[in-house]
Amino acid sequence: MQLIARELRAREIPGVVHLTETPAGLVQVDIHPPAATARLYMDGAHVAQFQPAGAEPLLFLSRASKLVPGSAIRGGVPVCFPWFGPKAGDPAAKMHGFARTMDWSLESTAQESDDSVTLVLLLESFDFTRERWPHDFTVRHRVNVGAALRMSLEVHNPASSPCTFEAALHTYLAVADVREVRITGLEGASYLDKTDGMKVKTLGGEPLRIEAETDRVFPDHRGACTIDDRAGGRRIVVEKSGSDTTVVWNPWIAKAAAMEDFGDDEWPRMLCIETANTGADSVTLAPGATHTMTATVRLG
């Protein structure tokens, strides 16, 4: 285990933001404002836990997740960039891009006037990233922890030519029983059903229920979703901006059993509502431009 660098240790806020290194070598950031607790890993700029004061956790983290450097974390909020899902034309590339397994830097920490805490994490292009995606970029992930969890992914194009990218805040929500959940905010929307050959379908006028393996991509969707976690006796709201795609995912029984970093019996206790720009909603950035995509997770 290596000691945390002095300049990184300087980002701590006594009693509020504390950094430690795990036995496996991950830099772990624990955040404790009055209204919530949260945990973030520098690898992937990955928010792994968020729990409002007096409430149960809002994020799901698999007990089988590999919390080791360079490995994707199963749960929390993975940052997907610069592609989502498999990379077009390169099936051997890592799913969901390289950002979620890279070591980000901690640019700043601050306690706000409302006692919430904001962390800014930074990832910039270098030779390794250019070999996998031939563009320069600067990405800042702003994470604000208070009564709500607010995440803003800011992608800047410093180059002299445009670039096109996909991105997602792949949020894993903790629910008591996904079979009892009702999701509102998607009524009447069209979607691509990834479990049925990417067929285009339209949701009816009732709230969405999860009754089997679900992997639905809702393009041209910009609104909030409310998760009525009936078995848990609460509602979770996912609000967003700068995002034209919403993805809803639950692996169900067979796929959960096939994933080595996911407990076989964990699928009823999670639901992904992903804030994204993917496919036809990919973002093209002009030279010098910045795009910001924001997701807010809170109790309803």
C-alpha positions in Angstrom: 0.0 0.0 0.0 1.3 3.5 -0.9 0.8 6.6 1.1 -1.8 9.1 -0.3 0.1 11.9 -1.9 0.4 15.1 0.1 -1.3 17.2 -2.5 -4.3 14.8 -2.5 -4.4 14.7 1.3 -4.7 18.5 1.1 -8.1 18.1 -0.5 -9.5 16.7 2.8 -12.0 18.7 4.8 -11.7 17.8 8.5 -14.7 15.9 9.7 -16.4 16.1 6.3 -14.1 14.7 3.5 -11.6 11.9 4.4 -9.3 10.0 2.1 -8.0 6.5 2.8 -6.4 3.8 0.7 -8.0 0.3 0.7 -5.8 -2.8 1.1 -6.4 -3.5 -2.6 -5.0 0.0 -3.5 -8.1 2.0 -4.3 -8.2 5.6 -3.0 -11.5 5.9 -1.2 -13.1 9.2 -0.4 -15.7 9.3 2.4 -18.0 12.3 2.5 -20.0 13.3 5.6 -22.0 16.5 5.3 -24.9 16.8 7.8 -27.6 15.7 5.3 -26.1 12.4 4.0 -23.1 10.1 3.8 -21.4 9.0 0.6 -18.4 7.1 -0.6 -16.5 7.6 -3.9 -13.5 5.9 -5.4 -10.9 7.8 -7.5 -10.8 4.9 -9.9 -13.5 5.7 -12.4 -14.6 8.8 -10.4 -17.1 6.3 -9.1 -19.8 7.2 -6.6 -20.3 3.9 -4.8 -22.6 4.8 -1.9 -25.1 7.5 -1.1 -27.4 7.5 2.0 -29.5 10.5 3.1 -29.5 11.0 6.9 -32.2 8.8 8.5 -32.8 6.8 5.4 -31.7 3.6 3.8 -29.1 3.8 1.0 -30.3 5.0 -2.4 -27.6 3.3 -4.4 -27.0 -0.5 -4.9 -23.5 -2.0 -4.7 -23.0 -5.7 -5.3 -21.3 -7.6 -2.6 -19.5 -9.5 -5.4 -18.1 -6.3 -7.0 -14.3 -6.3 -7.6 -13.0 -3.3 -5.7 -9.6 -3.4 -7.2 -7.7 -0.8 -9.4 -8.5 -1.0 -13.1 -11.7 -3.1 -12.7 -15.2 -1.8 -13.2 -17.3 -1.6 -10.1 -20.7 -3.3 -10.1 -23.1 -0.8 -8.6 -23.1 2.8 -7.5 -22.8 5.2 -10.5 -20.3 4.1 -13.1 -19.2 6.9 -15.5 -19.5 5.7 -19.1 -17.4 7.6 -21.7 -16.6 8.0 -24.6 -18.9 5.2 -25.7 -21.8 3.4 -24.2 -22.2 -0.4 -24.3 -19.9 -2.0 -27.0 -17.7 0.3 -29.0 -19.0 0.5 -32.6 -16.7 -1.4 -34.9 -14.5 -2.7 -32.1 -16.1 -5.5 -30.2 -12.9 -6.2 -28.3 -12.9 -2.8 -26.7 -14.0 -2.4 -23.1 -17.8 -2.1 -22.6 -18.9 1.5 -21.7 -15.6 3.1 -22.5 -12.4 3.6 -20.6 -13.3 6.3 -18.1 -14.9 4.0 -15.6 -11.7 2.1 -15.0 -9.2 4.9 -15.1 -7.5 6.8 -12.2 -9.0 10.3 -12.1 -7.5 13.2 -10.2 -9.3 15.1 -7.4 -9.2 18.7 -8.6 -11.0 20.3 -5.7 -13.3 19.8 -2.7 -15.5 22.4 -1.1 -18.2 22.8 1.5 -21.1 24.9 0.2 -23.2 27.5 1.9 -26.0 24.9 2.4 -23.5 22.5 4.0 -23.5 20.2 1.1 -20.1 19.1 -0.3 -18.8 19.3 -3.9 -16.0 17.3 -5.3 -14.6 17.9 -8.7 -12.7 15.0 -10.4 -10.7 15.4 -13.6 -9.7 13.1 -16.5 -7.8 14.4 -19.5 -6.7 12.7 -22.7 -3.2 11.3 -23.1 -1.5 8.7 -25.2 -3.4 5.7 -23.7 -6.8 7.3 -24.4 -5.9 8.5 -27.8 -4.9 5.0 -28.8 -8.5 3.9 -28.0 -10.4 7.0 -29.0 -8.5 9.5 -31.3 -9.6 12.8 -29.7 -8.4 15.2 -27.1 -10.8 15.9 -24.2 -11.1 17.3 -20.7 -13.8 15.7 -18.5 -14.8 17.0 -15.1 -17.2 15.0 -12.9 -18.8 17.3 -10.3 -20.3 15.4 -7.4 -22.4 17.3 -4.9 -23.5 15.4 -1.8 -26.3 16.8 0.3 -29.9 15.8 0.9 -29.7 14.8 -2.8 -26.9 13.4 -4.9 -26.2 15.7 -7.8 -23.7 14.6 -10.5 -22.6 16.7 -13.5 -20.4 15.3 -16.2 -18.7 18.1 -18.1 -17.0 17.2 -21.4 -14.8 19.8 -23.1 -13.3 19.6 -26.5 -10.0 21.5 -26.6 -9.1 20.4 -30.1 -9.5 22.3 -33.4 -11.9 19.7 -34.9 -15.3 18.4 -33.6 -15.7 15.1 -31.8 -18.7 12.9 -31.2 -19.1 10.9 -28.0 -21.6 8.8 -25.9 -21.8 9.1 -22.2 -23.9 7.8 -19.3 -24.2 8.1 -15.5 -25.1 4.4 -15.1 -27.0 4.7 -11.8 -27.8 1.6 -9.8 -30.7 2.3 -7.4 -31.4 0.2 -4.3 -34.9 -1.1 -4.1 -36.5 -3.6 -1.7 -38.1 -5.8 -4.5 -37.9 -4.8 -8.1 -40.9 -6.9 -8.9 -43.0 -4.5 -6.8 -41.6 -1.4 -8.3 -43.6 1.1 -10.5 -41.7 3.6 -12.7 -43.4 6.7 -13.8 -42.2 9.3 -16.3 -41.8 7.0 -19.3 -45.5 6.5 -20.2 -46.2 6.5 -23.9 -42.5 6.7 -24.8 -40.8 4.7 -27.6 -37.9 2.5 -26.8 -35.4 0.0 -28.2 -35.8 -3.4 -26.6 -32.3 -4.9 -26.3 -33.7 -8.2 -25.0 -35.7 -8.5 -28.3 -33.3 -7.8 -31.1 -33.5 -4.0 -30.7 -37.1 -3.8 -31.8 -38.7 -0.5 -31.5 -41.7 -0.6 -29.1 -43.9 1.9 -27.3 -44.7 1.8 -23.6 -48.4 2.1 -22.7 -50.0 4.6 -20.5 -49.4 2.8 -17.3 -46.2 3.0 -15.1 -43.4 0.6 -16.2 -43.2 -2.6 -14.2 -40.2 -5.0 -14.2 -41.4 -8.5 -14.8 -38.5 -10.1 -16.7 -35.0 -9.3 -17.9 -35.2 -5.6 -18.9 -32.8 -3.6 -21.0 -34.7 -0.7 -22.6 -33.2 2.4 -24.3 -35.6 5.3 -24.4 -34.2 7.8 -27.0 -35.4 11.4 -27.1 -36.4 11.3 -23.4 -35.5 14.3 -21.2 -37.8 14.0 -18.3 -37.5 12.8 -14.7 -38.4 9.2 -13.6 -39.9 8.4 -10.2 -39.4 4.9 -8.8 -42.3 3.9 -6.5 -40.4 1.3 -4.3 -43.6 -0.2 -2.8 -41.9 -2.9 -0.8 -39.5 -0.4 0.6 -42.2 2.2 1.4 -40.5 5.1 -0.4 -40.1 6.9 -3.7 -36.8 7.7 -5.5 -36.6 10.4 -8.1 -34.0 10.6 -10.8 -33.9 14.1 -12.5 -31.7 15.1 -15.3 -30.5 17.7 -17.8 -28.3 17.6 -20.9 -29.4 14.0 -21.4 -31.6 12.9 -24.3 -31.5 9.1 -23.5 -32.9 7.2 -20.5 -31.9 3.5 -20.0 -33.8 1.1 -17.7 -32.0 -2.2 -16.8 -32.4 -5.2 -14.6 -30.6 -8.5 -15.4 -33.2 -10.8 -13.8 -32.4 -14.3 -12.9 -30.3 -15.9 -15.6 -28.1 -12.9 -16.5 -27.4 -12.2 -12.8 -26.2 -15.8 -12.4 -23.9 -15.4 -15.4 -22.1 -12.3 -14.1 -19.1 -13.1 -11.8 -19.2 -9.7 -10.1 -22.9 -9.9 -9.3 -24.5 -12.0 -6.6 -27.0 -14.6 -7.9 -29.7 -13.5 -5.5 -29.1 -9.7 -5.8 -31.2 -8.8 -8.9 -34.5 -8.2 -6.9 -32.7 -5.4 -4.9 -31.5 -3.2 -7.7 -32.8 -1.2 -10.7 -30.7 0.9 -13.1 -32.2 4.2 -14.3 -29.4 5.6 -16.5 -28.9 9.2 -17.5 -27.3 9.0 -21.0 -26.6 10.3 -24.4 -26.2 7.3 -26.7 -26.9 6.1 -30.3 -28.9 8.8 -32.2 -28.5 11.0 -29.1 -24.7 11.0 -29.2 -23.2 14.4 -28.6 -21.1 16.2 -31.2 -18.9 18.9 -29.7 -17.5 21.8 -31.7 -13.9 22.9 -31.1 -13.7 24.7 -27.7 -17.2 23.7 -26.7 -18.4 22.0 -23.5 -21.3 19.7 -22.9 -22.8 19.1 -19.4 -25.0 16.2 -18.5 -26.5 16.2 -15.0 -28.3 13.6 -12.9 -29.9 14.1 -9.5 -30.9 11.3 -7.2 -33.1 12.0 -4.3 -36.0 10.7 -2.2 -39.4 11.8 -3.5 
